[in-house]
Amino acid sequence: MPRHFLRDDDLTPAEQREVLDLAVAFREDRTVRTPLAGPQGVALVFDKPTLRTQVSFSTGVAEMGGFPLVVDGRLAQVGVRESVADVTRVLDRQVSAIVWRTFGQDRIEEMAAVSRVPVVNALTDDYHPCQLLADLVTIAQHRGGLDALPGQRLVYVGDAANNMAVSYLLAGATAGLHVVVCGPDGYLPTDDVVARADGIAATTGGSVAVTTDAAAAVVGADVVVTDTWVSMGDEDEATQRVADLLPYQVTPDLMAGAKDDALFLHCLPAYRGKEVAGEVIDGPRSVVWDEAENRLHAQKAVLTFLLEQR
Ligand code: NVA
């Protein structure tokens, strides 16, 4: 059976480190490994909007010696025109891996259950695990390397119930970070996710915490992160969400409460004046462009790791 990457905790701490090491190697030499030489195809299926993910996976697959085959979800209509399982059985006879951005986590789990090739989660409603690999590489890049990751205090402020917040809890705990997620009542992660992250943190020396107090949360933060208040699929709730989350904007004042050298991360797309002030994302502590580039290196690394497990 192939290995899949459907959620952050599909990688053990040792495996996550192996992938992060490989990502750094890819950043230093973009063709250091070419496991898709042939070229072998990789299907990139998008049921939701994309820019970074399509570009970074397409570029990455090509640099790995492969052929990126972008499948527009509006045309493929996975699960509508034909079942998830039937789509998977068609794809896995022709490509070496399937990368899917979709809605429910149950959809990608259904695909993985029948796929004969690795399936990679390129964002679902519940998780964004490729982004977290990129974020960990980015933090390491600005903190002297991967060995510096354990013990970093990362504070996420905003919609703390969304896919990014969940992925920060799980992947951050896996890397031994102290992760705090902060948002208003109604925008906090489920007890189940927090318990899972807590269980991982107990094995890595990390920790996880949830709070509604942003000013207190950022004290001592090495890294401050946020994400859009209106995730893909939440558009109907936009007005209410902006009203509820406005007190949680990452402003220069909030950043001033963190460590002087605290980094600012954002997976993008960003909405200046909503979840983040322009002065912060465009300011000296922001590393969002490195973060976007590191998607490329991190995704090549996880694809290489999964292909090697066959
Ligand atoms: N939480 C956001 C992340 C975008 C990359 C969303 O799901 O739309």
PDB file of C-alpha atoms and ligand atoms in Angstrom:
ATOM      1  CA  MET A   1       0.000   0.000   0.000  1.00  0.00           C
ATOM      2  CA  PRO A   2       1.321   3.482  -0.812  1.00  0.00           C
ATOM      3  CA  ARG A   3       1.924   6.090   1.861  1.00  0.00           C
ATOM      4  CA  HIS A   4      -0.313   9.145   1.732  1.00  0.00           C
ATOM      5  CA  PHE A   5      -0.034  12.648   3.230  1.00  0.00           C
ATOM      6  CA  LEU A   6      -3.583  13.586   4.159  1.00  0.00           C
ATOM      7  CA  ARG A   7      -2.988  15.398   7.447  1.00  0.00           C
ATOM      8  CA  ASP A   8      -0.056  16.770   9.376  1.00  0.00           C
ATOM      9  CA  ASP A   9       0.102  13.901  11.831  1.00  0.00           C
ATOM     10  CA  ASP A  10       0.527  11.334   9.042  1.00  0.00           C
ATOM     11  CA  LEU A  11       4.259  12.012   9.505  1.00  0.00           C
ATOM     12  CA  THR A  12       5.962  10.967  12.725  1.00  0.00           C
ATOM     13  CA  PRO A  13       8.390  13.499  14.206  1.00  0.00           C
ATOM     14  CA  ALA A  14      11.329  11.588  12.670  1.00  0.00           C
ATOM     15  CA  GLU A  15       9.632  11.421   9.270  1.00  0.00           C
ATOM     16  CA  GLN A  16       8.722  15.098   9.389  1.00  0.00           C
ATOM     17  CA  ARG A  17      12.374  15.898  10.097  1.00  0.00           C
ATOM     18  CA  GLU A  18      13.458  13.702   7.166  1.00  0.00           C
ATOM     19  CA  VAL A  19      11.088  15.621   4.877  1.00  0.00           C
ATOM     20  CA  LEU A  20      12.251  19.001   6.206  1.00  0.00           C
ATOM     21  CA  ASP A  21      15.912  18.005   5.692  1.00  0.00           C
ATOM     22  CA  LEU A  22      15.071  17.064   2.133  1.00  0.00           C
ATOM     23  CA  ALA A  23      13.250  20.375   1.609  1.00  0.00           C
ATOM     24  CA  VAL A  24      16.363  22.264   2.672  1.00  0.00           C
ATOM     25  CA  ALA A  25      18.430  20.123   0.282  1.00  0.00           C
ATOM     26  CA  PHE A  26      16.007  20.973  -2.538  1.00  0.00           C
ATOM     27  CA  ARG A  27      16.286  24.666  -1.706  1.00  0.00           C
ATOM     28  CA  GLU A  28      20.070  24.430  -2.040  1.00  0.00           C
ATOM     29  CA  ASP A  29      19.931  22.420  -5.282  1.00  0.00           C
ATOM     30  CA  ARG A  30      16.566  22.338  -7.038  1.00  0.00           C
ATOM     31  CA  THR A  31      17.379  19.182  -8.989  1.00  0.00           C
ATOM     32  CA  VAL A  32      19.259  17.314  -6.253  1.00  0.00           C
ATOM     33  CA  ARG A  33      16.759  14.420  -6.627  1.00  0.00           C
ATOM     34  CA  THR A  34      14.680  13.560  -9.703  1.00  0.00           C
ATOM     35  CA  PRO A  35      12.453  10.649  -8.621  1.00  0.00           C
ATOM     36  CA  LEU A  36       9.879  11.433 -11.337  1.00  0.00           C
ATOM     37  CA  ALA A  37      12.387  11.190 -14.202  1.00  0.00           C
ATOM     38  CA  GLY A  38      10.771   9.648 -17.233  1.00  0.00           C
ATOM     39  CA  PRO A  39       8.768  11.862 -17.081  1.00  0.00           C
ATOM     40  CA  GLN A  40       6.206  10.312 -14.746  1.00  0.00           C
ATOM     41  CA  GLY A  41       2.909  12.171 -14.403  1.00  0.00           C
ATOM     42  CA  VAL A  42       1.486  13.671 -11.223  1.00  0.00           C
ATOM     43  CA  ALA A  43      -2.200  14.678 -11.260  1.00  0.00           C
ATOM     44  CA  LEU A  44      -2.921  18.021  -9.571  1.00  0.00           C
ATOM     45  CA  VAL A  45      -6.669  18.240  -9.011  1.00  0.00           C
ATOM     46  CA  PHE A  46      -8.200  21.527  -7.849  1.00  0.00           C
ATOM     47  CA  ASP A  47     -11.770  21.797  -6.589  1.00  0.00           C
ATOM     48  CA  LYS A  48     -11.023  25.205  -5.001  1.00  0.00           C
ATOM     49  CA  PRO A  49      -9.134  28.312  -6.175  1.00  0.00           C
ATOM     50  CA  THR A  50      -5.338  28.143  -6.266  1.00  0.00           C
ATOM     51  CA  LEU A  51      -2.275  30.141  -7.204  1.00  0.00           C
ATOM     52  CA  ARG A  52       0.689  29.143  -5.026  1.00  0.00           C
ATOM     53  CA  THR A  53      -0.298  25.497  -4.879  1.00  0.00           C
ATOM     54  CA  GLN A  54      -0.753  25.056  -8.612  1.00  0.00           C
ATOM     55  CA  VAL A  55       2.452  26.921  -9.434  1.00  0.00           C
ATOM     56  CA  SER A  56       4.606  25.281  -6.765  1.00  0.00           C
ATOM     57  CA  PHE A  57       3.430  21.730  -7.443  1.00  0.00           C
ATOM     58  CA  SER A  58       3.665  22.202 -11.223  1.00  0.00           C
ATOM     59  CA  THR A  59       7.153  23.677 -11.003  1.00  0.00           C
ATOM     60  CA  GLY A  60       8.192  21.108  -8.417  1.00  0.00           C
ATOM     61  CA  VAL A  61       6.987  18.088 -10.365  1.00  0.00           C
ATOM     62  CA  ALA A  62       8.765  19.373 -13.477  1.00  0.00           C
ATOM     63  CA  GLU A  63      11.994  19.950 -11.534  1.00  0.00           C
ATOM     64  CA  MET A  64      11.715  16.392 -10.194  1.00  0.00           C
ATOM     65  CA  GLY A  65      11.789  15.152 -13.789  1.00  0.00           C
ATOM     66  CA  GLY A  66       8.040  14.582 -14.006  1.00  0.00           C
ATOM     67  CA  PHE A  67       5.013  15.953 -15.813  1.00  0.00           C
ATOM     68  CA  PRO A  68       2.410  17.976 -13.867  1.00  0.00           C
ATOM     69  CA  LEU A  69      -1.088  17.285 -15.121  1.00  0.00           C
ATOM     70  CA  VAL A  70      -3.465  19.974 -13.821  1.00  0.00           C
ATOM     71  CA  VAL A  71      -7.063  18.759 -13.600  1.00  0.00           C
ATOM     72  CA  ASP A  72      -9.683  21.516 -13.265  1.00  0.00           C
ATOM     73  CA  GLY A  73     -12.202  20.330 -10.705  1.00  0.00           C
ATOM     74  CA  ARG A  74     -14.992  22.254 -12.458  1.00  0.00           C
ATOM     75  CA  LEU A  75     -14.506  19.998 -15.483  1.00  0.00           C
ATOM     76  CA  ALA A  76     -13.748  16.758 -13.660  1.00  0.00           C
ATOM     77  CA  GLN A  77     -16.590  17.216 -11.120  1.00  0.00           C
ATOM     78  CA  VAL A  78     -15.144  14.576  -8.818  1.00  0.00           C
ATOM     79  CA  GLY A  79     -17.946  12.871  -6.904  1.00  0.00           C
ATOM     80  CA  VAL A  80     -20.649  14.415  -9.113  1.00  0.00           C
ATOM     81  CA  ARG A  81     -19.993  13.220 -12.647  1.00  0.00           C
ATOM     82  CA  GLU A  82     -18.452  10.031 -11.299  1.00  0.00           C
ATOM     83  CA  SER A  83     -17.518   8.773  -7.863  1.00  0.00           C
ATOM     84  CA  VAL A  84     -14.306   9.625  -6.024  1.00  0.00           C
ATOM     85  CA  ALA A  85     -13.337   5.955  -6.243  1.00  0.00           C
ATOM     86  CA  ASP A  86     -13.870   5.729 -10.003  1.00  0.00           C
ATOM     87  CA  VAL A  87     -11.866   8.910 -10.623  1.00  0.00           C
ATOM     88  CA  THR A  88      -9.065   7.514  -8.486  1.00  0.00           C
ATOM     89  CA  ARG A  89      -9.001   4.197 -10.382  1.00  0.00           C
ATOM     90  CA  VAL A  90      -8.646   6.073 -13.663  1.00  0.00           C
ATOM     91  CA  LEU A  91      -5.887   8.369 -12.396  1.00  0.00           C
ATOM     92  CA  ASP A  92      -3.764   5.855 -10.514  1.00  0.00           C
ATOM     93  CA  ARG A  93      -3.166   3.729 -13.619  1.00  0.00           C
ATOM     94  CA  GLN A  94      -1.550   6.680 -15.347  1.00  0.00           C
ATOM     95  CA  VAL A  95       0.158   8.901 -12.806  1.00  0.00           C
ATOM     96  CA  SER A  96       2.683   8.303 -10.018  1.00  0.00           C
ATOM     97  CA  ALA A  97       0.950  10.484  -7.418  1.00  0.00           C
ATOM     98  CA  ILE A  98      -2.276  12.449  -6.974  1.00  0.00           C
ATOM     99  CA  VAL A  99      -2.367  15.878  -5.342  1.00  0.00           C
ATOM    100  CA  TRP A 100      -5.862  17.091  -4.470  1.00  0.00           C
ATOM    101  CA  ARG A 101      -7.297  20.356  -3.126  1.00  0.00           C
ATOM    102  CA  THR A 102     -10.892  19.799  -2.170  1.00  0.00           C
ATOM    103  CA  PHE A 103     -13.580  20.429   0.424  1.00  0.00           C
ATOM    104  CA  GLY A 104     -14.356  17.628   2.897  1.00  0.00           C
ATOM    105  CA  GLN A 105     -11.534  15.581   4.385  1.00  0.00           C
ATOM    106  CA  ASP A 106     -13.747  12.522   3.857  1.00  0.00           C
ATOM    107  CA  ARG A 107     -13.309  12.959   0.086  1.00  0.00           C
ATOM    108  CA  ILE A 108      -9.527  12.732   0.156  1.00  0.00           C
ATOM    109  CA  GLU A 109      -9.671   9.867   2.647  1.00  0.00           C
ATOM    110  CA  GLU A 110     -11.972   8.030   0.247  1.00  0.00           C
ATOM    111  CA  MET A 111      -9.468   8.572  -2.555  1.00  0.00           C
ATOM    112  CA  ALA A 112      -6.540   7.382  -0.433  1.00  0.00           C
ATOM    113  CA  ALA A 113      -8.430   4.248   0.571  1.00  0.00           C
ATOM    114  CA  VAL A 114      -8.507   3.022  -3.038  1.00  0.00           C
ATOM    115  CA  SER A 115      -5.472   4.716  -4.623  1.00  0.00           C
ATOM    116  CA  ARG A 116      -2.489   2.626  -5.671  1.00  0.00           C
ATOM    117  CA  VAL A 117      -0.293   5.741  -5.752  1.00  0.00           C
ATOM    118  CA  PRO A 118       0.435   8.320  -3.023  1.00  0.00           C
ATOM    119  CA  VAL A 119      -2.287  10.919  -2.403  1.00  0.00           C
ATOM    120  CA  VAL A 120      -1.266  14.358  -1.101  1.00  0.00           C
ATOM    121  CA  ASN A 121      -3.602  16.831   0.587  1.00  0.00           C
ATOM    122  CA  ALA A 122      -3.160  20.222  -1.084  1.00  0.00           C
ATOM    123  CA  LEU A 123      -5.738  21.741   1.347  1.00  0.00           C
ATOM    124  CA  THR A 124      -9.078  20.531   2.577  1.00  0.00           C
ATOM    125  CA  ASP A 125     -11.590  22.213   4.850  1.00  0.00           C
ATOM    126  CA  ASP A 126      -9.812  20.561   7.784  1.00  0.00           C
ATOM    127  CA  TYR A 127      -6.050  20.623   7.074  1.00  0.00           C
ATOM    128  CA  HIS A 128      -3.341  22.323   5.010  1.00  0.00           C
ATOM    129  CA  PRO A 129      -0.359  20.096   5.753  1.00  0.00           C
ATOM    130  CA  CYS A 130       1.869  21.067   2.791  1.00  0.00           C
ATOM    131  CA  GLN A 131       1.719  24.685   3.925  1.00  0.00           C
ATOM    132  CA  LEU A 132       2.930  23.698   7.367  1.00  0.00           C
ATOM    133  CA  LEU A 133       5.989  21.922   5.985  1.00  0.00           C
ATOM    134  CA  ALA A 134       6.813  25.142   4.133  1.00  0.00           C
ATOM    135  CA  ASP A 135       6.229  27.212   7.254  1.00  0.00           C
ATOM    136  CA  LEU A 136       8.533  25.048   9.367  1.00  0.00           C
ATOM    137  CA  VAL A 137      11.258  25.310   6.712  1.00  0.00           C
ATOM    138  CA  THR A 138      10.763  29.098   6.701  1.00  0.00           C
ATOM    139  CA  ILE A 139      11.057  29.428  10.476  1.00  0.00           C
ATOM    140  CA  ALA A 140      14.195  27.275  10.409  1.00  0.00           C
ATOM    141  CA  GLN A 141      15.628  29.390   7.575  1.00  0.00           C
ATOM    142  CA  HIS A 142      15.414  32.491   9.787  1.00  0.00           C
ATOM    143  CA  ARG A 143      16.422  30.827  13.045  1.00  0.00           C
ATOM    144  CA  GLY A 144      19.674  29.125  12.110  1.00  0.00           C
ATOM    145  CA  GLY A 145      18.429  25.781  10.824  1.00  0.00           C
ATOM    146  CA  LEU A 146      16.102  22.915  11.554  1.00  0.00           C
ATOM    147  CA  ASP A 147      17.699  22.113  14.922  1.00  0.00           C
ATOM    148  CA  ALA A 148      16.409  25.467  16.154  1.00  0.00           C
ATOM    149  CA  LEU A 149      12.760  24.550  15.608  1.00  0.00           C
ATOM    150  CA  PRO A 150      12.019  22.744  18.897  1.00  0.00           C
ATOM    151  CA  GLY A 151      11.079  25.252  21.568  1.00  0.00           C
ATOM    152  CA  GLN A 152      10.054  28.075  19.223  1.00  0.00           C
ATOM    153  CA  ARG A 153       6.911  29.805  20.501  1.00  0.00           C
ATOM    154  CA  LEU A 154       4.469  30.186  17.610  1.00  0.00           C
ATOM    155  CA  VAL A 155       1.275  32.159  18.135  1.00  0.00           C
ATOM    156  CA  TYR A 156      -1.553  31.954  15.607  1.00  0.00           C
ATOM    157  CA  VAL A 157      -4.111  34.774  15.865  1.00  0.00           C
ATOM    158  CA  GLY A 158      -7.430  34.849  13.994  1.00  0.00           C
ATOM    159  CA  ASP A 159      -9.816  32.119  12.846  1.00  0.00           C
ATOM    160  CA  ALA A 160      -8.422  29.487  15.187  1.00  0.00           C
ATOM    161  CA  ALA A 161     -10.920  26.865  14.029  1.00  0.00           C
ATOM    162  CA  ASN A 162      -9.814  26.781  10.384  1.00  0.00           C
ATOM    163  CA  ASN A 163      -7.578  24.378   8.488  1.00  0.00           C
ATOM    164  CA  MET A 164      -4.428  26.434   9.087  1.00  0.00           C
ATOM    165  CA  ALA A 165      -4.951  26.645  12.841  1.00  0.00           C
ATOM    166  CA  VAL A 166      -5.488  22.883  13.018  1.00  0.00           C
ATOM    167  CA  SER A 167      -2.397  22.224  10.923  1.00  0.00           C
ATOM    168  CA  TYR A 168      -0.308  24.556  13.113  1.00  0.00           C
ATOM    169  CA  LEU A 169      -1.391  22.615  16.182  1.00  0.00           C
ATOM    170  CA  LEU A 170      -0.561  19.216  14.705  1.00  0.00           C
ATOM    171  CA  ALA A 171       2.558  19.967  12.653  1.00  0.00           C
ATOM    172  CA  GLY A 172       3.888  22.414  15.232  1.00  0.00           C
ATOM    173  CA  ALA A 173       3.532  19.849  17.998  1.00  0.00           C
ATOM    174  CA  THR A 174       5.244  17.282  15.761  1.00  0.00           C
ATOM    175  CA  ALA A 175       8.213  19.651  15.358  1.00  0.00           C
ATOM    176  CA  GLY A 176       8.417  20.324  19.111  1.00  0.00           C
ATOM    177  CA  LEU A 177       7.126  23.894  18.924  1.00  0.00           C
ATOM    178  CA  HIS A 178       5.112  25.638  21.617  1.00  0.00           C
ATOM    179  CA  VAL A 179       1.958  26.437  19.653  1.00  0.00           C
ATOM    180  CA  VAL A 180      -0.696  28.851  20.885  1.00  0.00           C
ATOM    181  CA  VAL A 181      -3.825  29.383  18.807  1.00  0.00           C
ATOM    182  CA  CYS A 182      -5.920  32.396  19.631  1.00  0.00           C
ATOM    183  CA  GLY A 183      -9.318  33.592  18.420  1.00  0.00           C
ATOM    184  CA  PRO A 184     -12.723  34.617  19.715  1.00  0.00           C
ATOM    185  CA  ASP A 185     -15.277  32.174  21.077  1.00  0.00           C
ATOM    186  CA  GLY A 186     -16.852  30.347  18.165  1.00  0.00           C
ATOM    187  CA  TYR A 187     -13.570  30.355  16.236  1.00  0.00           C
ATOM    188  CA  LEU A 188     -11.557  27.910  18.332  1.00  0.00           C
ATOM    189  CA  PRO A 189     -10.375  24.386  17.474  1.00  0.00           C
ATOM    190  CA  THR A 190     -12.302  21.322  18.626  1.00  0.00           C
ATOM    191  CA  ASP A 191     -11.277  19.498  21.793  1.00  0.00           C
ATOM    192  CA  ASP A 192     -10.479  16.465  19.652  1.00  0.00           C
ATOM    193  CA  VAL A 193      -7.877  18.308  17.573  1.00  0.00           C
ATOM    194  CA  VAL A 194      -6.318  19.905  20.648  1.00  0.00           C
ATOM    195  CA  ALA A 195      -6.128  16.508  22.382  1.00  0.00           C
ATOM    196  CA  ARG A 196      -4.444  14.956  19.339  1.00  0.00           C
ATOM    197  CA  ALA A 197      -1.906  17.787  19.171  1.00  0.00           C
ATOM    198  CA  ASP A 198      -1.348  17.588  22.909  1.00  0.00           C
ATOM    199  CA  GLY A 199      -0.613  13.877  22.631  1.00  0.00           C
ATOM    200  CA  ILE A 200       2.022  14.531  19.975  1.00  0.00           C
ATOM    201  CA  ALA A 201       3.543  17.430  21.942  1.00  0.00           C
ATOM    202  CA  ALA A 202       4.000  15.122  24.931  1.00  0.00           C
ATOM    203  CA  THR A 203       6.397  13.044  22.812  1.00  0.00           C
ATOM    204  CA  THR A 204       8.377  15.937  21.280  1.00  0.00           C
ATOM    205  CA  GLY A 205       8.814  18.399  24.145  1.00  0.00           C
ATOM    206  CA  GLY A 206       6.429  20.844  22.494  1.00  0.00           C
ATOM    207  CA  SER A 207       3.139  22.132  23.841  1.00  0.00           C
ATOM    208  CA  VAL A 208      -0.204  23.404  22.638  1.00  0.00           C
ATOM    209  CA  ALA A 209      -2.590  25.953  24.100  1.00  0.00           C
ATOM    210  CA  VAL A 210      -5.807  27.704  23.114  1.00  0.00           C
ATOM    211  CA  THR A 211      -6.820  31.187  24.247  1.00  0.00           C
ATOM    212  CA  THR A 212      -9.095  34.114  23.412  1.00  0.00           C
ATOM    213  CA  ASP A 213      -6.590  36.731  24.704  1.00  0.00           C
ATOM    214  CA  ALA A 214      -4.393  37.843  21.795  1.00  0.00           C
ATOM    215  CA  ALA A 215      -2.368  40.452  23.711  1.00  0.00           C
ATOM    216  CA  ALA A 216      -1.371  37.908  26.362  1.00  0.00           C
ATOM    217  CA  ALA A 217      -0.777  35.160  23.802  1.00  0.00           C
ATOM    218  CA  VAL A 218       1.851  37.021  21.790  1.00  0.00           C
ATOM    219  CA  VAL A 219       4.056  37.830  24.785  1.00  0.00           C
ATOM    220  CA  GLY A 220       7.361  36.040  24.190  1.00  0.00           C
ATOM    221  CA  ALA A 221       6.326  34.860  20.709  1.00  0.00           C
ATOM    222  CA  ASP A 222       9.116  33.948  18.288  1.00  0.00           C
ATOM    223  CA  VAL A 223       6.652  33.680  15.421  1.00  0.00           C
ATOM    224  CA  VAL A 224       3.252  35.342  14.921  1.00  0.00           C
ATOM    225  CA  VAL A 225       0.981  33.971  12.204  1.00  0.00           C
ATOM    226  CA  THR A 226      -2.468  34.574  10.860  1.00  0.00           C
ATOM    227  CA  ASP A 227      -4.670  33.527   7.948  1.00  0.00           C
ATOM    228  CA  THR A 228      -7.716  34.857   6.144  1.00  0.00           C
ATOM    229  CA  TRP A 229     -10.874  35.192   8.220  1.00  0.00           C
ATOM    230  CA  VAL A 230     -12.943  33.910   5.279  1.00  0.00           C
ATOM    231  CA  SER A 231     -11.632  30.558   4.103  1.00  0.00           C
ATOM    232  CA  MET A 232     -12.647  29.069   0.764  1.00  0.00           C
ATOM    233  CA  GLY A 233     -16.164  27.767   1.293  1.00  0.00           C
ATOM    234  CA  ASP A 234     -16.975  30.302   4.068  1.00  0.00           C
ATOM    235  CA  GLU A 235     -17.821  33.181   1.708  1.00  0.00           C
ATOM    236  CA  ASP A 236     -21.506  33.312   2.732  1.00  0.00           C
ATOM    237  CA  GLU A 237     -20.449  34.157   6.298  1.00  0.00           C
ATOM    238  CA  ALA A 238     -17.993  36.875   5.294  1.00  0.00           C
ATOM    239  CA  THR A 239     -19.745  39.873   6.884  1.00  0.00           C
ATOM    240  CA  GLN A 240     -20.281  38.165  10.223  1.00  0.00           C
ATOM    241  CA  ARG A 241     -16.765  36.759  10.275  1.00  0.00           C
ATOM    242  CA  VAL A 242     -15.123  40.130   9.655  1.00  0.00           C
ATOM    243  CA  ALA A 243     -17.196  41.670  12.453  1.00  0.00           C
ATOM    244  CA  ASP A 244     -16.361  38.872  14.885  1.00  0.00           C
ATOM    245  CA  LEU A 245     -12.661  38.724  14.071  1.00  0.00           C
ATOM    246  CA  LEU A 246     -11.792  42.426  13.754  1.00  0.00           C
ATOM    247  CA  PRO A 247     -10.400  42.595  17.333  1.00  0.00           C
ATOM    248  CA  TYR A 248      -7.948  39.851  16.318  1.00  0.00           C
ATOM    249  CA  GLN A 249      -6.193  41.747  13.526  1.00  0.00           C
ATOM    250  CA  VAL A 250      -2.405  41.407  13.639  1.00  0.00           C
ATOM    251  CA  THR A 251      -1.430  45.067  14.047  1.00  0.00           C
ATOM    252  CA  PRO A 252       1.927  46.741  14.737  1.00  0.00           C
ATOM    253  CA  ASP A 253       0.728  47.104  18.361  1.00  0.00           C
ATOM    254  CA  LEU A 254       0.091  43.384  18.676  1.00  0.00           C
ATOM    255  CA  MET A 255       3.462  42.574  17.091  1.00  0.00           C
ATOM    256  CA  ALA A 256       5.113  44.916  19.602  1.00  0.00           C
ATOM    257  CA  GLY A 257       4.061  42.504  22.338  1.00  0.00           C
ATOM    258  CA  ALA A 258       6.030  39.658  20.745  1.00  0.00           C
ATOM    259  CA  LYS A 259       9.817  39.271  20.874  1.00  0.00           C
ATOM    260  CA  ASP A 260      11.737  42.060  19.099  1.00  0.00           C
ATOM    261  CA  ASP A 261      12.891  39.652  16.408  1.00  0.00           C
ATOM    262  CA  ALA A 262       9.570  37.814  16.058  1.00  0.00           C
ATOM    263  CA  LEU A 263       8.826  36.620  12.530  1.00  0.00           C
ATOM    264  CA  PHE A 264       5.473  37.180  10.828  1.00  0.00           C
ATOM    265  CA  LEU A 265       4.045  34.418   8.619  1.00  0.00           C
ATOM    266  CA  HIS A 266       0.918  34.222   6.476  1.00  0.00           C
ATOM    267  CA  CYS A 267       0.100  31.434   4.029  1.00  0.00           C
ATOM    268  CA  LEU A 268      -1.505  33.950   1.615  1.00  0.00           C
ATOM    269  CA  PRO A 269      -3.675  35.197   0.035  1.00  0.00           C
ATOM    270  CA  ALA A 270      -3.649  38.077   2.526  1.00  0.00           C
ATOM    271  CA  TYR A 271      -6.257  40.757   3.082  1.00  0.00           C
ATOM    272  CA  ARG A 272      -4.531  43.890   4.362  1.00  0.00           C
ATOM    273  CA  GLY A 273      -6.691  45.782   6.824  1.00  0.00           C
ATOM    274  CA  LYS A 274      -8.544  42.599   7.759  1.00  0.00           C
ATOM    275  CA  GLU A 275      -6.518  39.805   9.405  1.00  0.00           C
ATOM    276  CA  VAL A 276      -3.249  41.736   9.097  1.00  0.00           C
ATOM    277  CA  ALA A 277      -2.255  45.386   8.920  1.00  0.00           C
ATOM    278  CA  GLY A 278      -0.280  46.377   5.825  1.00  0.00           C
ATOM    279  CA  GLU A 279       2.583  47.640   8.024  1.00  0.00           C
ATOM    280  CA  VAL A 280       3.029  44.142   9.429  1.00  0.00           C
ATOM    281  CA  ILE A 281       2.873  41.989   6.309  1.00  0.00           C
ATOM    282  CA  ASP A 282       4.931  44.514   4.345  1.00  0.00           C
ATOM    283  CA  GLY A 283       7.249  45.241   7.281  1.00  0.00           C
ATOM    284  CA  PRO A 284      10.704  44.014   8.268  1.00  0.00           C
ATOM    285  CA  ARG A 285       9.575  41.022  10.359  1.00  0.00           C
ATOM    286  CA  SER A 286       7.487  39.529   7.555  1.00  0.00           C
ATOM    287  CA  VAL A 287       8.927  36.465   5.798  1.00  0.00           C
ATOM    288  CA  VAL A 288       5.864  35.664   3.705  1.00  0.00           C
ATOM    289  CA  TRP A 289       7.691  35.600   0.357  1.00  0.00           C
ATOM    290  CA  ASP A 290      10.246  33.079   1.629  1.00  0.00           C
ATOM    291  CA  GLU A 291       7.284  31.144   3.002  1.00  0.00           C
ATOM    292  CA  ALA A 292       5.600  31.112  -0.422  1.00  0.00           C
ATOM    293  CA  GLU A 293       8.824  29.970  -2.113  1.00  0.00           C
ATOM    294  CA  ASN A 294       9.314  27.227   0.441  1.00  0.00           C
ATOM    295  CA  ARG A 295       6.063  25.596  -0.705  1.00  0.00           C
ATOM    296  CA  LEU A 296       8.038  24.483  -3.748  1.00  0.00           C
ATOM    297  CA  HIS A 297      10.886  22.899  -1.795  1.00  0.00           C
ATOM    298  CA  ALA A 298       8.698  21.359   0.908  1.00  0.00           C
ATOM    299  CA  GLN A 299       6.262  19.758  -1.547  1.00  0.00           C
ATOM    300  CA  LYS A 300       9.073  18.273  -3.628  1.00  0.00           C
ATOM    301  CA  ALA A 301      10.422  16.837  -0.394  1.00  0.00           C
ATOM    302  CA  VAL A 302       7.170  15.230   0.707  1.00  0.00           C
ATOM    303  CA  LEU A 303       6.504  13.831  -2.773  1.00  0.00           C
ATOM    304  CA  THR A 304      10.012  12.349  -2.855  1.00  0.00           C
ATOM    305  CA  PHE A 305       9.511  10.854   0.615  1.00  0.00           C
ATOM    306  CA  LEU A 306       6.177   9.272  -0.344  1.00  0.00           C
ATOM    307  CA  LEU A 307       7.459   7.913  -3.671  1.00  0.00           C
ATOM    308  CA  GLU A 308      10.362   6.259  -1.843  1.00  0.00           C
ATOM    309  CA  GLN A 309       8.002   4.367   0.474  1.00  0.00           C
ATOM    310  CA  ARG A 310       6.508   2.327  -2.365  1.00  0.00           C
TER     311      ARG A 310
HETATM  312  N1  NVA B   1      -7.744  28.950   5.391  1.00  0.00           N
HETATM  313  C1  NVA B   1      -7.570  29.325   4.001  1.00  0.00           C
HETATM  314  C2  NVA B   1      -6.201  28.973   3.518  1.00  0.00           C
HETATM  315  C3  NVA B   1      -5.883  29.458   2.122  1.00  0.00           C
HETATM  316  C4  NVA B   1      -4.553  28.978   1.592  1.00  0.00           C
HETATM  317  C5  NVA B   1      -8.625  28.643   3.153  1.00  0.00           C
HETATM  318  O1  NVA B   1      -8.924  27.462   3.392  1.00  0.00           O
HETATM  319  O2  NVA B   1      -9.170  29.276   2.258  1.00  0.00           O
END
